[in-house]
Amino acid sequence: MMTAPEGLERVLFTEEQVAARIREVAGEISEKYRGRDLKLIAVLKGAVFFLTELARAIEIPVKIDFLAISSFGGAPGMVRIAKDLDEPIEGEDVLLIEDIVDTGFTTRFLLQTLAGRAPRSIGICTLLDRSIRRIVQVPVDFRCFEIPDRFVVGCGLDYKQLYRNLGYIAVMNPGK
Ligand code: IMP
Ligand code: MG
């Protein structure tokens, strides 16, 4: 197992808890989309860890695609597409896979961008939801965990690009 990061305060969800919860949510997704053409779209890089674990636990065939965003302007929600999807999504059932929905700005931008491409449907599935910090409302269809108002790392979430490869979710206090 990876060495615990400096500044790690406490483990919020263990590797076993994360894996078990992802399997549950994968079951819900399999039920909802059975018989449909489901495409999972993940945002690089944070959501990739969640996407692969979720996709393996989903019991129906899925396609996957990726996009990357980068922020500009410094204000929240000022993001643009840095790497676009490889394929169109017109007519498809799309599930946007997020690592965390925090203020909601990023998710809303992605949702609007994807909705403009005429998918058959579009849903949101997030590993973590910090709804207490929400500024703009976004419809979260599937969430693994609700988390408190603390900075977290692990399972794809980073601090200065590190700790994405932690198997668990931990509260981190970088100042310590
Ligand atoms: P939002 O636009 O405020 O919802 O921000 C979402 C993005 O901020 C996520 O995709 C993460 O990249 C980043 N983020 C928000 N909270 C955390 C955290 O606690 N740890 C690591 N990254 C975070
Ligand atoms: Mg980040």
Tab-separated table of C-alpha atoms and ligand atoms in Angstrom:
chain	number	residue	atom	x	y	z
A	1	MET	CA	0.000	0.000	0.000
A	2	MET	CA	1.168	3.531	-0.736
A	3	THR	CA	2.799	5.582	2.030
A	4	ALA	CA	0.295	7.934	3.685
A	5	PRO	CA	0.723	11.520	2.493
A	6	GLU	CA	2.118	14.184	4.775
A	7	GLY	CA	-0.779	16.235	6.132
A	8	LEU	CA	-3.175	13.313	6.041
A	9	GLU	CA	-5.718	13.921	8.756
A	10	ARG	CA	-8.024	10.944	8.653
A	11	VAL	CA	-9.311	8.291	6.316
A	12	LEU	CA	-12.896	9.056	5.299
A	13	PHE	CA	-13.556	5.885	3.310
A	14	THR	CA	-11.328	2.826	3.194
A	15	GLU	CA	-10.408	1.024	0.003
A	16	GLU	CA	-12.914	-1.711	0.890
A	17	GLN	CA	-15.727	0.786	1.519
A	18	VAL	CA	-15.010	2.550	-1.761
A	19	ALA	CA	-14.967	-0.703	-3.726
A	20	ALA	CA	-18.195	-1.940	-2.132
A	21	ARG	CA	-20.029	1.326	-2.765
A	22	ILE	CA	-18.846	1.505	-6.378
A	23	ARG	CA	-20.241	-2.012	-6.924
A	24	GLU	CA	-23.610	-0.917	-5.506
A	25	VAL	CA	-23.813	2.124	-7.755
A	26	ALA	CA	-22.697	0.039	-10.741
A	27	GLY	CA	-25.661	-2.224	-9.999
A	28	GLU	CA	-28.061	0.736	-10.046
A	29	ILE	CA	-26.595	1.945	-13.347
A	30	SER	CA	-26.869	-1.536	-14.885
A	31	GLU	CA	-30.555	-1.668	-13.929
A	32	LYS	CA	-31.377	1.774	-15.244
A	33	TYR	CA	-29.626	1.417	-18.617
A	34	ARG	CA	-30.240	-2.267	-19.416
A	35	GLY	CA	-31.030	-2.664	-23.115
A	36	ARG	CA	-29.676	0.786	-23.987
A	37	ASP	CA	-26.411	2.029	-25.524
A	38	LEU	CA	-24.571	3.544	-22.601
A	39	LYS	CA	-21.509	5.721	-22.995
A	40	LEU	CA	-19.454	6.702	-19.960
A	41	ILE	CA	-17.622	9.998	-20.317
A	42	ALA	CA	-14.897	10.826	-17.829
A	43	VAL	CA	-12.993	14.025	-17.299
A	44	LEU	CA	-9.214	13.683	-17.225
A	45	LYS	CA	-7.488	13.099	-14.980
A	46	GLY	CA	-9.323	12.739	-11.668
A	47	ALA	CA	-12.309	10.690	-12.818
A	48	VAL	CA	-10.269	8.027	-14.630
A	49	PHE	CA	-9.686	5.936	-11.499
A	50	PHE	CA	-13.392	5.923	-10.676
A	51	LEU	CA	-14.400	5.264	-14.281
A	52	THR	CA	-12.324	2.105	-14.667
A	53	GLU	CA	-13.500	0.595	-11.393
A	54	LEU	CA	-17.125	1.521	-12.077
A	55	ALA	CA	-17.053	0.277	-15.684
A	56	ARG	CA	-15.720	-3.127	-14.632
A	57	ALA	CA	-18.562	-3.511	-12.150
A	58	ILE	CA	-21.314	-2.478	-14.601
A	59	GLU	CA	-23.112	-5.532	-15.979
A	60	ILE	CA	-24.086	-4.157	-19.403
A	61	PRO	CA	-21.766	-3.338	-22.337
A	62	VAL	CA	-20.577	0.278	-22.251
A	63	LYS	CA	-18.513	2.554	-24.429
A	64	ILE	CA	-16.089	5.029	-22.871
A	65	ASP	CA	-14.684	8.356	-23.959
A	66	PHE	CA	-12.642	11.109	-22.325
A	67	LEU	CA	-12.327	14.839	-22.320
A	68	ALA	CA	-10.006	17.201	-20.551
A	69	ILE	CA	-10.695	20.691	-19.333
A	70	SER	CA	-8.471	23.482	-18.172
A	71	SER	CA	-9.341	26.544	-16.198
A	72	PHE	CA	-8.656	30.059	-17.298
A	73	GLY	CA	-9.360	33.504	-15.925
A	74	GLY	CA	-9.008	32.343	-12.333
A	75	ALA	CA	-12.709	32.611	-11.508
A	76	PRO	CA	-14.677	29.480	-10.599
A	77	GLY	CA	-16.386	27.927	-13.562
A	78	MET	CA	-14.063	29.564	-16.088
A	79	VAL	CA	-13.132	26.343	-17.834
A	80	ARG	CA	-12.656	25.340	-21.448
A	81	ILE	CA	-12.242	22.048	-23.259
A	82	ALA	CA	-8.544	21.226	-23.601
A	83	LYS	CA	-9.104	17.796	-25.183
A	84	ASP	CA	-12.415	16.960	-26.769
A	85	LEU	CA	-14.206	13.613	-27.041
A	86	ASP	CA	-13.040	11.276	-29.805
A	87	GLU	CA	-16.565	10.410	-30.996
A	88	PRO	CA	-19.912	12.179	-31.328
A	89	ILE	CA	-22.584	11.398	-28.715
A	90	GLU	CA	-25.667	12.173	-30.799
A	91	GLY	CA	-28.519	9.801	-29.979
A	92	GLU	CA	-26.607	8.047	-27.201
A	93	ASP	CA	-27.344	7.606	-23.515
A	94	VAL	CA	-24.480	9.433	-21.841
A	95	LEU	CA	-23.359	9.272	-18.244
A	96	LEU	CA	-20.878	11.941	-17.194
A	97	ILE	CA	-18.461	10.433	-14.664
A	98	GLU	CA	-17.065	12.908	-12.140
A	99	ASP	CA	-14.569	12.563	-9.309
A	100	ILE	CA	-16.255	15.254	-7.221
A	101	VAL	CA	-19.057	17.753	-7.611
A	102	ASP	CA	-18.158	20.708	-5.436
A	103	THR	CA	-19.423	24.191	-6.359
A	104	GLY	CA	-21.030	22.630	-9.443
A	105	PHE	CA	-19.484	25.071	-11.919
A	106	THR	CA	-17.347	22.485	-13.701
A	107	THR	CA	-20.141	19.949	-13.899
A	108	ARG	CA	-22.625	22.502	-15.200
A	109	PHE	CA	-20.201	23.578	-17.922
A	110	LEU	CA	-19.696	19.961	-18.990
A	111	LEU	CA	-23.395	19.200	-18.853
A	112	GLN	CA	-24.264	22.178	-21.045
A	113	THR	CA	-21.477	21.387	-23.492
A	114	LEU	CA	-22.534	17.771	-23.866
A	115	ALA	CA	-26.260	18.522	-23.934
A	116	GLY	CA	-25.634	20.754	-26.954
A	117	ARG	CA	-24.557	17.685	-28.940
A	118	ALA	CA	-27.980	16.047	-28.921
A	119	PRO	CA	-27.439	12.901	-26.852
A	120	ARG	CA	-30.534	10.752	-26.257
A	121	SER	CA	-30.094	11.357	-22.529
A	122	ILE	CA	-27.449	12.691	-20.202
A	123	GLY	CA	-26.895	11.820	-16.546
A	124	ILE	CA	-24.314	12.572	-13.877
A	125	CYS	CA	-22.517	9.998	-11.756
A	126	THR	CA	-20.005	11.199	-9.171
A	127	LEU	CA	-17.727	9.438	-6.734
A	128	LEU	CA	-17.949	12.283	-4.217
A	129	ASP	CA	-20.554	14.945	-3.624
A	130	ARG	CA	-19.750	17.936	-1.429
A	131	SER	CA	-23.198	19.419	-1.762
A	132	ILE	CA	-22.714	21.805	1.160
A	133	ARG	CA	-20.469	23.898	-1.113
A	134	ARG	CA	-22.820	23.926	-4.100
A	135	ILE	CA	-23.245	27.315	-5.797
A	136	VAL	CA	-24.935	26.252	-9.021
A	137	GLN	CA	-27.444	23.421	-9.000
A	138	VAL	CA	-26.720	20.336	-11.088
A	139	PRO	CA	-28.802	17.160	-11.188
A	140	VAL	CA	-26.658	14.364	-9.688
A	141	ASP	CA	-28.228	11.033	-10.699
A	142	PHE	CA	-25.769	8.683	-8.984
A	143	ARG	CA	-23.414	9.455	-6.104
A	144	CYS	CA	-21.184	7.106	-4.156
A	145	PHE	CA	-20.497	9.314	-1.129
A	146	GLU	CA	-21.546	12.629	0.342
A	147	ILE	CA	-18.539	14.276	2.032
A	148	PRO	CA	-18.019	17.036	4.602
A	149	ASP	CA	-16.561	20.439	3.778
A	150	ARG	CA	-12.928	19.349	3.864
A	151	PHE	CA	-10.240	18.911	1.198
A	152	VAL	CA	-9.828	15.277	0.215
A	153	VAL	CA	-7.354	13.205	-1.790
A	154	GLY	CA	-7.218	9.675	-3.156
A	155	CYS	CA	-9.164	7.559	-5.672
A	156	GLY	CA	-8.223	10.009	-8.415
A	157	LEU	CA	-8.375	13.238	-6.409
A	158	ASP	CA	-5.121	15.127	-6.166
A	159	TYR	CA	-3.233	17.694	-4.177
A	160	LYS	CA	-0.781	19.380	-6.586
A	161	GLN	CA	-1.156	16.344	-8.886
A	162	LEU	CA	-0.132	13.901	-6.142
A	163	TYR	CA	-2.040	11.201	-4.243
A	164	ARG	CA	-4.420	10.267	-7.047
A	165	ASN	CA	-3.211	6.687	-6.654
A	166	LEU	CA	-4.268	6.310	-3.019
A	167	GLY	CA	-6.821	3.520	-2.813
A	168	TYR	CA	-8.778	5.251	-0.062
A	169	ILE	CA	-10.303	8.717	0.385
A	170	ALA	CA	-8.604	10.850	3.018
A	171	VAL	CA	-9.069	14.304	4.483
A	172	MET	CA	-5.910	16.258	3.936
A	173	ASN	CA	-4.616	19.366	5.634
A	174	PRO	CA	-1.732	20.472	3.395
A	175	GLY	CA	-0.713	23.252	5.784
A	176	LYS	CA	0.167	20.807	8.538
B	1	IMP	P1	-16.286	22.529	-8.929
B	1	IMP	O1	-16.303	23.209	-10.267
B	1	IMP	O2	-16.163	23.499	-7.792
B	1	IMP	O3	-17.414	21.571	-8.719
B	1	IMP	O4	-14.887	21.785	-8.833
B	1	IMP	C1	-14.693	20.514	-9.186
B	1	IMP	C2	-13.210	20.220	-9.382
B	1	IMP	O5	-12.382	20.780	-8.361
B	1	IMP	C3	-13.014	18.734	-9.290
B	1	IMP	O6	-13.156	18.121	-10.551
B	1	IMP	C4	-11.619	18.600	-8.705
B	1	IMP	O7	-10.651	18.561	-9.742
B	1	IMP	C5	-11.419	19.846	-7.884
B	1	IMP	N1	-11.666	19.592	-6.431
B	1	IMP	C6	-12.706	20.061	-5.706
B	1	IMP	N2	-12.619	19.665	-4.430
B	1	IMP	C7	-11.507	18.902	-4.323
B	1	IMP	C8	-10.884	18.180	-3.225
B	1	IMP	O8	-11.366	18.140	-2.072
B	1	IMP	N3	-9.737	17.513	-3.532
B	1	IMP	C9	-9.185	17.513	-4.767
B	1	IMP	N4	-9.736	18.163	-5.831
B	1	IMP	C10	-10.893	18.859	-5.600
B	2	MG	MG	-7.612	18.624	-9.451
